[in-house]
Amino acid sequence: MTTGAADETDHQRIAAVLAARGEDACHVREVLDRIGDKWSIAVVHKLADSPRRFSELRRDIPGISQRMLTAALRGLERDGFVDRTVHAAVPPRVDYALTPLGRDLLDSTWPLMNWVLGHTDDIRAARREYDAR
Amino acid sequence: MTTGAADETDHQRIAAVLAARGEDACHVREVLDRIGDKWSIAVVHKLADSPRRFSELRRDIPGISQRMLTAALRGLERDGFVDRTVHAAVPPRVDYALTPLGRDLLDSTWPLMNWVLGHTDDIRAARREYDAR
DNA sequence: CTGGATCCCACTTGATACTG
DNA sequence: CAGTATCAAGTGGGATCCAG
């Protein structure tokens, strides 16, 4: 994809930005601390196409408990990634939708997503080889 | 960066790829399970410029314990992201370097990295507003 | 210098029961 | 339907001591 030289450039450019801010390069942790938990990413991806109701999400994300779904949604809402809309009705109805910021975050996960798609086999092979030793 | 229409396209393209594989969209978790722990990303970024010794990494990553550094390096080695080279010498010397696969992974984290850089303020603002309610 | 082995705590997650 | 409250269980990670 890119040459070693190009990689170097990218990295050093980012390192320079970080240095200028007086921050450490391990800044990615900030995202991971935020969306690196077990379910947040799944929720964000489920909201990619359209807003969803609580029970829709619960149904569409296999294995999630309502407790964890609530926690994930609250966290995403707090960080400004998700909008929560309560419809005054009986039975109650709540819709969750991605904010522009949330959609932006989703965009930025795609390269990583794509990468996994393209390299899962490589990783599995590396693991098999390592474990066989 | 991209329009809403483009986002839709991207997402649906990826969703199609995933569907064709019979896999779930929450596939990003595979990466996060791998490098989403507290230190792996930091290690990968420290190895960006050049190979490093164990003690160099330990010194350059503030707060990491040798136990966690070992664990992170083992995991990265197992997945084929890092190469471990033992130099027969006294005192012992071990170098760690990114493999092509590891460098590729590093590349794919940059968009996310960049995104955090550009939106930390937005997120902090969103949090303050949420917490103030 | 580069780790391996243990102990232990804190936090995350899951299961279950209950409510507006 | 959309949560909250509580409790049990599992796990990640730090501290410490030891070894090649």
GROMACS .gro file of N, CA, C and O (backbone and C1' of nucleotides) in nm, chain A residues 53 55 66 70 74 84 92 96, chain D residues 1-8:
model
   88
   53ARG      N    1  -3.442   0.144   1.784
   53ARG     CA    2  -3.500   0.143   1.917
   53ARG      C    3  -3.416   0.055   2.007
   53ARG      O    4  -3.339  -0.030   1.960
   55SER      N    5  -3.496  -0.198   2.192
   55SER     CA    6  -3.521  -0.343   2.177
   55SER      C    7  -3.470  -0.395   2.043
   55SER      O    8  -3.431  -0.512   2.033
   66GLN      N    9  -2.926  -0.634   2.857
   66GLN     CA   10  -2.985  -0.500   2.857
   66GLN      C   11  -2.905  -0.406   2.943
   66GLN      O   12  -2.897  -0.286   2.916
   70THR      N   13  -2.755  -0.065   2.782
   70THR     CA   14  -2.780   0.064   2.847
   70THR      C   15  -2.649   0.137   2.872
   70THR      O   16  -2.634   0.255   2.838
   74ARG      N   17  -2.538   0.491   2.705
   74ARG     CA   18  -2.513   0.606   2.791
   74ARG      C   19  -2.376   0.666   2.763
   74ARG      O   20  -2.360   0.787   2.753
   84ARG      N   21  -3.033   1.051   2.189
   84ARG     CA   22  -3.141   0.972   2.248
   84ARG      C   23  -3.270   1.050   2.241
   84ARG      O   24  -3.278   1.163   2.290
   92PRO      N   25  -4.383   0.305   2.596
   92PRO     CA   26  -4.273   0.399   2.574
   92PRO      C   27  -4.189   0.360   2.454
   92PRO      O   28  -4.177   0.242   2.421
   96TYR      N   29  -3.253   0.573   1.918
   96TYR     CA   30  -3.112   0.611   1.925
   96TYR      C   31  -3.061   0.632   1.784
   96TYR      O   32  -3.088   0.551   1.695
  287DC       P   33  -4.163  -0.531   2.391
  287DC     O5'   34  -4.183  -0.379   2.443
  287DC     C5'   35  -4.214  -0.279   2.348
  287DC     C4'   36  -4.165  -0.150   2.403
  287DC     C3'   37  -4.013  -0.139   2.412
  287DC     O3'   38  -3.973  -0.010   2.371
  287DC     C1'   39  -4.107  -0.114   2.629
  288DA       P   40  -3.818   0.025   2.337
  288DA     O5'   41  -3.763   0.077   2.477
  288DA     C5'   42  -3.817   0.197   2.532
  288DA     C4'   43  -3.764   0.218   2.671
  288DA     C3'   44  -3.610   0.205   2.682
  288DA     O3'   45  -3.561   0.312   2.763
  288DA     C1'   46  -3.714   0.068   2.840
  289DG       P   47  -3.401   0.347   2.754
  289DG     O5'   48  -3.329   0.221   2.820
  289DG     C5'   49  -3.262   0.239   2.941
  289DG     C4'   50  -3.358   0.228   3.059
  289DG     C3'   51  -3.291   0.210   3.192
  289DG     O3'   52  -3.267   0.337   3.251
  289DG     C1'   53  -3.486   0.073   3.169
  290DT       P   54  -3.144   0.354   3.345
  290DT     O5'   55  -3.188   0.287   3.483
  290DT     C5'   56  -3.291   0.346   3.560
  290DT     C4'   57  -3.310   0.265   3.687
  290DT     C3'   58  -3.183   0.251   3.773
  290DT     O3'   59  -3.218   0.276   3.908
  290DT     C1'   60  -3.274   0.037   3.725
  291DA       P   61  -3.101   0.284   4.019
  291DA     O5'   62  -3.107   0.141   4.087
  291DA     C5'   63  -3.232   0.079   4.114
  291DA     C4'   64  -3.209  -0.045   4.200
  291DA     C3'   65  -3.077  -0.045   4.276
  291DA     O3'   66  -3.097  -0.104   4.404
  291DA     C1'   67  -3.082  -0.229   4.125
  292DT       P   68  -2.974  -0.105   4.511
  292DT     O5'   69  -2.934  -0.259   4.509
  292DT     C5'   70  -3.037  -0.356   4.492
  292DT     C4'   71  -2.979  -0.495   4.475
  292DT     C3'   72  -2.841  -0.516   4.540
  292DT     O3'   73  -2.845  -0.637   4.616
  292DT     C1'   74  -2.838  -0.593   4.318
  293DC       P   75  -2.725  -0.667   4.722
  293DC     O5'   76  -2.665  -0.802   4.660
  293DC     C5'   77  -2.755  -0.904   4.616
  293DC     C4'   78  -2.682  -1.000   4.523
  293DC     C3'   79  -2.542  -1.041   4.574
  293DC     O3'   80  -2.531  -1.183   4.572
  293DC     C1'   81  -2.533  -0.967   4.348
  294DA       P   82  -2.399  -1.255   4.627
  294DA     O5'   83  -2.348  -1.328   4.496
  294DA     C5'   84  -2.440  -1.396   4.411
  294DA     C4'   85  -2.369  -1.446   4.287
  294DA     C3'   86  -2.232  -1.508   4.315
  294DA     O3'   87  -2.215  -1.625   4.235
  294DA     C1'   88  -2.209  -1.323   4.168
   0.00000   0.00000   0.00000
